[in-house]
mmCIF file of C-alpha atoms and ligand atoms in Angstrom:
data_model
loop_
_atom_site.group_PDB
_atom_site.id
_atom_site.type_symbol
_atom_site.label_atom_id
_atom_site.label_comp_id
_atom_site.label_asym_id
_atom_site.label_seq_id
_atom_site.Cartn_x
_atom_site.Cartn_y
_atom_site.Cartn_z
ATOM 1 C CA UNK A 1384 1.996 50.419 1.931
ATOM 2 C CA UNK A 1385 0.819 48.381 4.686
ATOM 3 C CA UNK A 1386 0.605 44.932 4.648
ATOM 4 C CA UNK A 1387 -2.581 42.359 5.764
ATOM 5 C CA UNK A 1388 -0.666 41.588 8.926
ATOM 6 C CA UNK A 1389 -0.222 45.094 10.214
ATOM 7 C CA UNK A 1390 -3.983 46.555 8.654
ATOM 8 C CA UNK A 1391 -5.270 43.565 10.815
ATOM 9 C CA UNK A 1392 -3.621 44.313 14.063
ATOM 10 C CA UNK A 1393 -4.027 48.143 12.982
ATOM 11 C CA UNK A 1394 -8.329 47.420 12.836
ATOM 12 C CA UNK A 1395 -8.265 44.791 16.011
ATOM 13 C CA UNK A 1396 -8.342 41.689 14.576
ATOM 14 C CA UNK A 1397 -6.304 38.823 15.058
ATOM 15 C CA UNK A 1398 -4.859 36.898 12.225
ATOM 16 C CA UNK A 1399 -6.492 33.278 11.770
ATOM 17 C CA UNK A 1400 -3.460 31.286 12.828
ATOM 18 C CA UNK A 1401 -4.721 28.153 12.297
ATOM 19 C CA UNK A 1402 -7.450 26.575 9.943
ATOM 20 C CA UNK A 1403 -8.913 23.193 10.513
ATOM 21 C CA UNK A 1404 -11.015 21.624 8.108
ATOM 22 C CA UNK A 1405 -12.519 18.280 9.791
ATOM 23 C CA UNK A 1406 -14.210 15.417 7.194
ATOM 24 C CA UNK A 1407 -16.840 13.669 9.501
ATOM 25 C CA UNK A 1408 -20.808 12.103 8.717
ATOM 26 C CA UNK A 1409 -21.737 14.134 11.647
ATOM 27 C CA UNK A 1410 -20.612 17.281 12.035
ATOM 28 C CA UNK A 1411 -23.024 18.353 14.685
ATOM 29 C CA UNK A 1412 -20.906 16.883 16.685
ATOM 30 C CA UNK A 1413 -18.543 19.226 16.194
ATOM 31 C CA UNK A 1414 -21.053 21.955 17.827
ATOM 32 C CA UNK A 1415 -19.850 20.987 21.014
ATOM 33 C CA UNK A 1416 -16.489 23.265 20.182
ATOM 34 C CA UNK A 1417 -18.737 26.266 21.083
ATOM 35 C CA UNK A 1418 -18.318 26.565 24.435
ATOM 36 C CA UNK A 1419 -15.244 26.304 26.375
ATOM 37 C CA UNK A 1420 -11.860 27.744 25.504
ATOM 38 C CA UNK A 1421 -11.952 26.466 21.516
ATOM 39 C CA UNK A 1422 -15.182 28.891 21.643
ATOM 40 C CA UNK A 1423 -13.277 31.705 22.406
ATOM 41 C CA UNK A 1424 -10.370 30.931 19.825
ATOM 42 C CA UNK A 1425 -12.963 30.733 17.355
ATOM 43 C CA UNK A 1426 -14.417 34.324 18.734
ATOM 44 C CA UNK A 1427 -11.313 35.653 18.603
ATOM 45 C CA UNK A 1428 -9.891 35.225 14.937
ATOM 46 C CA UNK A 1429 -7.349 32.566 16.704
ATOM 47 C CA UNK A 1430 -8.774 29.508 15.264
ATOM 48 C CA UNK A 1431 -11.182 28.322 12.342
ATOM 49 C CA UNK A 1432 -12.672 24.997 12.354
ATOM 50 C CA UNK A 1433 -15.125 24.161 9.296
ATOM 51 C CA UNK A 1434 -16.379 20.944 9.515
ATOM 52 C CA UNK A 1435 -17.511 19.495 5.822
ATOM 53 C CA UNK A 1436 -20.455 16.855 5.789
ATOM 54 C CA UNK A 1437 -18.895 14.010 3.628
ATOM 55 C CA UNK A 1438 -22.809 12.851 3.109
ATOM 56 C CA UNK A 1439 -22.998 15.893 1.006
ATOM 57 C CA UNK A 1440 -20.619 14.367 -1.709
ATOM 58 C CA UNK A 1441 -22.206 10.874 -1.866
ATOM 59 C CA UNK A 1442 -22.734 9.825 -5.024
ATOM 60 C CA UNK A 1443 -25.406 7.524 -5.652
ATOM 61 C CA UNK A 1444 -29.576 8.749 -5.135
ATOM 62 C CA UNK A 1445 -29.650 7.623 -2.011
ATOM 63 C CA UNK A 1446 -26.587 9.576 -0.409
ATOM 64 C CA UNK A 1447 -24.992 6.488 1.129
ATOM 65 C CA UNK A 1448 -21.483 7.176 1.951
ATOM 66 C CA UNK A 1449 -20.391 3.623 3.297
ATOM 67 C CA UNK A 1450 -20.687 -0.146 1.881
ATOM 68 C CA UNK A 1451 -19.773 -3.821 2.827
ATOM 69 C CA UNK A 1452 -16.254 -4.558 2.504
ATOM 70 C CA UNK A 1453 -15.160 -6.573 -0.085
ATOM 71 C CA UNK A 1454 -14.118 -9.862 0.567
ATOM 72 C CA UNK A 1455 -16.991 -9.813 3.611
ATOM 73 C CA UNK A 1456 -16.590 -9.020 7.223
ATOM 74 C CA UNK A 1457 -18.387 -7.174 9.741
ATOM 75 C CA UNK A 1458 -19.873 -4.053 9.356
ATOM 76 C CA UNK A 1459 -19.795 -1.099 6.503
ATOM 77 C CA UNK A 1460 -16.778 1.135 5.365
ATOM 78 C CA UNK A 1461 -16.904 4.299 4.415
ATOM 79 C CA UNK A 1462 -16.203 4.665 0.472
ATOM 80 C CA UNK A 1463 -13.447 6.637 -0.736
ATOM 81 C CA UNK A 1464 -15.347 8.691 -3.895
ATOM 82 C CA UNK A 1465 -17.013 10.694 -1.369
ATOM 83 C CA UNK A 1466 -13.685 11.605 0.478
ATOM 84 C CA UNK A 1467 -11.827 12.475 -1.781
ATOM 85 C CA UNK A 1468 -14.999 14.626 -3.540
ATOM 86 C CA UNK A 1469 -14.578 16.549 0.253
ATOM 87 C CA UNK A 1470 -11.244 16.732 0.263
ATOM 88 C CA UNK A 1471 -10.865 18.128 -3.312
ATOM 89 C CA UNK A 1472 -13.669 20.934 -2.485
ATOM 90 C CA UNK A 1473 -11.243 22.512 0.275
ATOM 91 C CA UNK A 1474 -8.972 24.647 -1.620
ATOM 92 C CA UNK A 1475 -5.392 23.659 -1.989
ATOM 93 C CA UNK A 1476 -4.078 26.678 -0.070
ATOM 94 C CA UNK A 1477 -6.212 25.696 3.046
ATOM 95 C CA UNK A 1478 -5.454 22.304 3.003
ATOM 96 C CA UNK A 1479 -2.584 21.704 4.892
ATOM 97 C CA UNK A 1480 -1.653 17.975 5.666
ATOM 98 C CA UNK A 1481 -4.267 15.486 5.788
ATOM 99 C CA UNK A 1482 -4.591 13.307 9.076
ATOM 100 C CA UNK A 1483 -6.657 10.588 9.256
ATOM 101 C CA UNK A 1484 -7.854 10.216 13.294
ATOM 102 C CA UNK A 1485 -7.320 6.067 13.419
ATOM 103 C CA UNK A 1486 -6.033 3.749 16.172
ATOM 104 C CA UNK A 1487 -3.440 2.330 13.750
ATOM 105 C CA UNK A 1488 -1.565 5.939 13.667
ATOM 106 C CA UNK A 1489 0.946 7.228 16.082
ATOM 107 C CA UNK A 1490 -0.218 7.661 19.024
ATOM 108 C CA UNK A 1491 -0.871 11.739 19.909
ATOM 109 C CA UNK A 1492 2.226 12.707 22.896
ATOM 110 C CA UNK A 1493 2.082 16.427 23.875
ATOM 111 C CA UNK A 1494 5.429 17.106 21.850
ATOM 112 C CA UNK A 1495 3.196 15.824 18.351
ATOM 113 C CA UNK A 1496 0.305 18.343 19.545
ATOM 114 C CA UNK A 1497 3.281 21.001 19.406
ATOM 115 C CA UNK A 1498 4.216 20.391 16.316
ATOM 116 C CA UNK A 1499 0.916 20.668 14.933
ATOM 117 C CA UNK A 1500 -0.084 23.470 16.585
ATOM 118 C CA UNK A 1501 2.393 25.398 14.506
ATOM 119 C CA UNK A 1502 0.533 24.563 11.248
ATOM 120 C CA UNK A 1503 -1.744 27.166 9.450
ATOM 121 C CA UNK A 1504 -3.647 24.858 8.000
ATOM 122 C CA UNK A 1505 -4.713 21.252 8.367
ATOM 123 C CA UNK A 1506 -7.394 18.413 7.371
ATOM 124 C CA UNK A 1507 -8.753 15.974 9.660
ATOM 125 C CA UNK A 1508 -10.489 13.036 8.481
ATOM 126 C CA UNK A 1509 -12.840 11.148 10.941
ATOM 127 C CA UNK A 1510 -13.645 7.554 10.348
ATOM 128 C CA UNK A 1511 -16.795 5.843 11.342
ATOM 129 C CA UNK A 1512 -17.822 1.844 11.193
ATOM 130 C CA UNK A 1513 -15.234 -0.798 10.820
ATOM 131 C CA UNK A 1514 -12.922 2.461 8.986
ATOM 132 C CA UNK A 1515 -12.271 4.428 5.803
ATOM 133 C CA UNK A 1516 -11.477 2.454 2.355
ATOM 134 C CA UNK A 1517 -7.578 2.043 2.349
ATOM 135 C CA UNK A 1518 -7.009 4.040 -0.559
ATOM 136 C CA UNK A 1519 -7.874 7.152 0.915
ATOM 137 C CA UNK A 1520 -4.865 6.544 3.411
ATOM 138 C CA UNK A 1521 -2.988 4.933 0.248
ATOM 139 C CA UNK A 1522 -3.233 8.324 -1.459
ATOM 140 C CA UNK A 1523 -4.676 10.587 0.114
ATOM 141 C CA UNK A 1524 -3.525 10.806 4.134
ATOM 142 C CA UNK A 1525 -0.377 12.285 5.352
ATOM 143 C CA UNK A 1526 -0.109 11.190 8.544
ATOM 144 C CA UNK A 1527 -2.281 8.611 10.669
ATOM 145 C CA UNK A 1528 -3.083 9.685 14.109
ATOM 146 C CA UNK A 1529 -4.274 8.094 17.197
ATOM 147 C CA UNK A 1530 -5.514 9.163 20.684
ATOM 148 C CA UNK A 1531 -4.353 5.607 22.544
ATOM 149 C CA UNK A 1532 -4.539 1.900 22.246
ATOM 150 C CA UNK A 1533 -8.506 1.582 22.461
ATOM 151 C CA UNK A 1534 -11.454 2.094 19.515
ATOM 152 C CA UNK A 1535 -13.595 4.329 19.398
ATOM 153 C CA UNK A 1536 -17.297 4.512 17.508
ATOM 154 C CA UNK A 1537 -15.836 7.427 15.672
ATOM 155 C CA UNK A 1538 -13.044 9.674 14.600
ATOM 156 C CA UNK A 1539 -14.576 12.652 15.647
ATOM 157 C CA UNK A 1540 -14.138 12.368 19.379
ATOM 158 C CA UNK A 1541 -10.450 11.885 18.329
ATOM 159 C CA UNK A 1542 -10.348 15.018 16.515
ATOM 160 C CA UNK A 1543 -11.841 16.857 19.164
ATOM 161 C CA UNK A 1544 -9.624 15.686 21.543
ATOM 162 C CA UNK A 1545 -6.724 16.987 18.846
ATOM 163 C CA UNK A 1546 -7.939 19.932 18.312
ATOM 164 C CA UNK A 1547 -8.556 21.319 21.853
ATOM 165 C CA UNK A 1548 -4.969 20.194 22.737
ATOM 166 C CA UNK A 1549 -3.849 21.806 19.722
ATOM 167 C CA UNK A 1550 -5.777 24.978 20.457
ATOM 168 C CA UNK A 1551 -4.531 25.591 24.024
ATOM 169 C CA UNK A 1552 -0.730 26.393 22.235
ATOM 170 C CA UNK A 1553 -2.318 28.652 19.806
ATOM 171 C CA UNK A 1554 -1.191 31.883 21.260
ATOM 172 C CA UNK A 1555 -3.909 34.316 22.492
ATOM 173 C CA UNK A 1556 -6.405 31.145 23.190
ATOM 174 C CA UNK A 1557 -5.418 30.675 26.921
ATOM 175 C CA UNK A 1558 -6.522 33.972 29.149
ATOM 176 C CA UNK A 1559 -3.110 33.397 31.031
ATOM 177 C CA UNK A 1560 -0.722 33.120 28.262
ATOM 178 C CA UNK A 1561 1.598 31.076 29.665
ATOM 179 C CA UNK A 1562 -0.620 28.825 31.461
ATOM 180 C CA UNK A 1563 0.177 25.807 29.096
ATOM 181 C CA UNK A 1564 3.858 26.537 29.454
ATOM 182 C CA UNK A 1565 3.515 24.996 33.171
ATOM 183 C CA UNK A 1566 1.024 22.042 32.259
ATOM 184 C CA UNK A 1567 2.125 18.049 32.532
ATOM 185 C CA UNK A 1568 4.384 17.300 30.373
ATOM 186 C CA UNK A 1569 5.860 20.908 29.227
ATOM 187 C CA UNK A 1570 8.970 20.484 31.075
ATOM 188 C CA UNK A 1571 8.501 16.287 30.546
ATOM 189 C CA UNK A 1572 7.487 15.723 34.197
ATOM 190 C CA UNK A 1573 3.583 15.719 35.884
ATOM 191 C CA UNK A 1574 2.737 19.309 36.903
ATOM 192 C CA UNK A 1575 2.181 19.613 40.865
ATOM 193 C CA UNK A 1576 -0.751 19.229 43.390
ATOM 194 C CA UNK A 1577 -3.141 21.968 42.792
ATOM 195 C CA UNK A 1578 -5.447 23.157 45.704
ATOM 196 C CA UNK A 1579 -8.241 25.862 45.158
ATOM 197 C CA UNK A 1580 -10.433 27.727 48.724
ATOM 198 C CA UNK A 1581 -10.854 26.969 51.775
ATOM 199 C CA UNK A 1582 -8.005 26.748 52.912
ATOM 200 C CA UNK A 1583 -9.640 23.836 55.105
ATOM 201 C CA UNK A 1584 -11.631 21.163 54.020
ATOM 202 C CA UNK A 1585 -13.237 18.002 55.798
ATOM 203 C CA UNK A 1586 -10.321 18.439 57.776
ATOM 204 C CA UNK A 1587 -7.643 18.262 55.331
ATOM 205 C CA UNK A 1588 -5.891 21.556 54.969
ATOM 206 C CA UNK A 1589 -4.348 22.670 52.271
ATOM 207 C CA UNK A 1590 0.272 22.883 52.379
ATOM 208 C CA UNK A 1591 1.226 25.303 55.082
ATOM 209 C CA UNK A 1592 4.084 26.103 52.520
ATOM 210 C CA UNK A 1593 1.401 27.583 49.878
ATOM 211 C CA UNK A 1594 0.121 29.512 52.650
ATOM 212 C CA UNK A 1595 3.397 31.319 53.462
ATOM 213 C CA UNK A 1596 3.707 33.886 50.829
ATOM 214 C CA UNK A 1597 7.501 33.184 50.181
ATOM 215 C CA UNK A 1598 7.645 32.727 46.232
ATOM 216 C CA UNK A 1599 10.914 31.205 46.215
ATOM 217 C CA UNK A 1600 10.149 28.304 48.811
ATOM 218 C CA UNK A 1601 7.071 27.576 47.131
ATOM 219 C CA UNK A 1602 8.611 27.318 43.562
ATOM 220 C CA UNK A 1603 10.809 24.948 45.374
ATOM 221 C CA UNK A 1604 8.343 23.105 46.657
ATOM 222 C CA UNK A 1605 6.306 23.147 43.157
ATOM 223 C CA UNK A 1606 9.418 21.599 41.326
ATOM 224 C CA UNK A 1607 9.974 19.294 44.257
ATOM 225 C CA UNK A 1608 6.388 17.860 44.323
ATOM 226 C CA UNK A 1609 6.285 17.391 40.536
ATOM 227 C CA UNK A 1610 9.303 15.392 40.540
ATOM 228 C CA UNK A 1611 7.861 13.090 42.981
ATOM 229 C CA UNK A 1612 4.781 13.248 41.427
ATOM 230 C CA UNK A 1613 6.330 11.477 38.435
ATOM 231 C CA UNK A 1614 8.788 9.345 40.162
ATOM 232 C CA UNK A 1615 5.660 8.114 41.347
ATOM 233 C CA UNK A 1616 2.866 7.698 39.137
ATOM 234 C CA UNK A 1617 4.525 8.197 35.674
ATOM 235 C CA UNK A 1618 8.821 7.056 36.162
ATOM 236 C CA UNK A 1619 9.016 5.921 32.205
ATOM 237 C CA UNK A 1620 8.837 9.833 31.508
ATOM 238 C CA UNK A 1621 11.961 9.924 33.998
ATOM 239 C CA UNK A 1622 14.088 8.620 31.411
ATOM 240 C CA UNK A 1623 13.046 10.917 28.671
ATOM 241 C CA UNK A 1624 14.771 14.226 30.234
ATOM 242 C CA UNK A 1625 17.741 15.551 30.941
ATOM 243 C CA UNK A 1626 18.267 15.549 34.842
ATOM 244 C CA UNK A 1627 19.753 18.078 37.004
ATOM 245 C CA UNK A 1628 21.939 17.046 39.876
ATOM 246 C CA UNK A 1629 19.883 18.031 42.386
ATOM 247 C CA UNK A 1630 16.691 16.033 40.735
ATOM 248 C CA UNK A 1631 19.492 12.537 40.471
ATOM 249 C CA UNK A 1632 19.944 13.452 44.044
ATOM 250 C CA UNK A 1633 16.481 13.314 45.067
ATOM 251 C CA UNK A 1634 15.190 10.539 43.036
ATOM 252 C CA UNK A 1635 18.072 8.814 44.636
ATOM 253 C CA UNK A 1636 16.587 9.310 48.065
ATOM 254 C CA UNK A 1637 13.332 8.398 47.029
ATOM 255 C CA UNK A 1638 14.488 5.035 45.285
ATOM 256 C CA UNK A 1639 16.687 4.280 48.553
ATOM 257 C CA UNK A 1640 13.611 4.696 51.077
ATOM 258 C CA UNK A 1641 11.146 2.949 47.693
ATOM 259 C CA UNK A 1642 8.456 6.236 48.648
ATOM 260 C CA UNK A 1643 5.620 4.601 47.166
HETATM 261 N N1 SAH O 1728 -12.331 -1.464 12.672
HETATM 262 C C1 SAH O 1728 -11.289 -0.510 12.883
HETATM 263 C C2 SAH O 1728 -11.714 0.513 13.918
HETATM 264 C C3 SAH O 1728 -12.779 1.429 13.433
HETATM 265 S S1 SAH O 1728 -13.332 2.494 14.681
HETATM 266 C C4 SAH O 1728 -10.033 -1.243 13.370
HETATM 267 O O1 SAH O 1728 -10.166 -2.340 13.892
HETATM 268 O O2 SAH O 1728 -8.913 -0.720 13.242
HETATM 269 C C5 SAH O 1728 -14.148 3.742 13.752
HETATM 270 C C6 SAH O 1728 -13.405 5.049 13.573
HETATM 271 O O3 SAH O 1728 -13.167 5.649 14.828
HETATM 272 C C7 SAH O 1728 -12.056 4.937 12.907
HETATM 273 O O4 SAH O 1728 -12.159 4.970 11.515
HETATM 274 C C8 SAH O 1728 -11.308 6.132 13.453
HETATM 275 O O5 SAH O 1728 -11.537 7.292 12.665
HETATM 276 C C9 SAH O 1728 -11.952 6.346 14.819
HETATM 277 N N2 SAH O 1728 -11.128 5.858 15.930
HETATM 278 C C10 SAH O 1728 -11.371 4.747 16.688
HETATM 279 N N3 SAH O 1728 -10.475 4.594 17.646
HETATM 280 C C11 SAH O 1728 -9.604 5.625 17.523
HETATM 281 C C12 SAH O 1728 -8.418 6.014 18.233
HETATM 282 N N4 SAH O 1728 -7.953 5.300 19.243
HETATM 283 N N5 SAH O 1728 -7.789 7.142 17.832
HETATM 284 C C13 SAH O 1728 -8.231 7.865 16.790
HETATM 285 N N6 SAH O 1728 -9.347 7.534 16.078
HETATM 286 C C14 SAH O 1728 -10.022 6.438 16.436
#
């Protein structure tokens, strides 16, 4: 007999590997994932997004899906009836964990976006106003994330942001698949100067050693350049990795003659 997997592959189409369903008041938004890379994940089988208008499960005649908070305070809050109504419409085997895009969560590193990527399926709640009514995240919310130490008008930028970094380690997404092995941060240092045609421009010329064909110098010079890179601009992810001897050696130097 053969199985989904193979009669997939057998008829040319990928297997969905991942399945994003995104709560949000505006889900146009989310039509902005048709171009670009996600696009083409989408195109090819790789990646599913659905985004489900919470609006659609207000309650009341008037379809409001946010009121004042109790006890007073600025703004509105979106009410929790309507949430959970969305998020009990997705069925349980596409749910996945539910992550609520907040700048109270975690804050999203590239080794989180890793382990999410890995999921098959996985519910993204995006908040609007002054946030969502706590006992959504009470009962509801797995995991709060966050995309760094400012606010945003709305959780949906956040989830875009998550979603395109999660994409990228989907495999099949990237045209190069190995592409995002190489990125900042895959090995935990800043990836090196890049330089694209002609080879001279407004008088600054691009490294004579990128020039010279010889693969091995230049892979030197890559790792070289990225570990000055983050000696640098970003040192604090020095201290995260394992050195070699050769990288102690050189930050050494550098620290000696303070390369700044
Ligand atoms: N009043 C809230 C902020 C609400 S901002 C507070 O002080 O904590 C409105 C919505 O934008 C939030 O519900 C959240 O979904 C989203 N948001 C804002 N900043 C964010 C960030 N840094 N990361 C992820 N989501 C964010």
């Amino acid at each position: 007999m053969i199985r989904k997997k193979e009669f997939l592959k057998f008829i040319g189409k990928a297997i969905i590997r991942m399945n994003i369903n995104v709560l949000t008041i505006f889900p146009e938004i989310f039509e902005i994932l048709n171009s670009g890379v996600i696009s083409k994940a989408m195109k090819k089988d790789i990646l599913s997004i659905k985004p489900l208008d919470i609006r659609k499960n207000a309650t009341n005649k008037h379809k409001n899906v946010d009121s004042k908070p109790y006890g007073g305070g600025e703004g509105m809050v979106i009410m929790a009836e309507p949430l959970i109504k969305t998020i009990k419409s997705i069925d349980k085997r596409k749910l996945g964990p539910v992550i609520y895009m907040s700048p109270q969560g975690q804050l999203l590193t590239h080794k989180k976006v890793i382990s999410l990527s890995k999921l098959k399926n996985m519910t993204v709640i995006c908040g609007r106003y002054e946030g969502i009514d706590q006992r959504v995240i009470d009962n509801y919310v797995d995991e709060e994330v966050s995309i760094g130490d400012f606010i945003l008008s709305g959780g949906e930028y956040a989830a875009i942001c998550l979603i395109d970094a999660i994409s990228r380690h989907l495999p099949g997404t990237l045209g190069n698949k190995d592409s995002y092995l190489k990125d900042t941060f895959s090995n935990g240092l800043l990836k090196e100067d890049v330089y694209a045609k002609p080879e001279i421009f407004d008088s600054n010329k691009v490294p004579e050693i990128l020039l010279s064909g010889n693969h091995e110098k230049i892979n030197a010079w890559k790792s070289e350049m990225s570990l000055l890179k983050t000696f640098k601009k970003r040192p604090d992810l020095l201290k995260k990795i394992k050195l070699t001897k050769k990288q102690k050696k050189l930050l050494e130097e550098w620290s000696s003659k303070a390369i700044l």
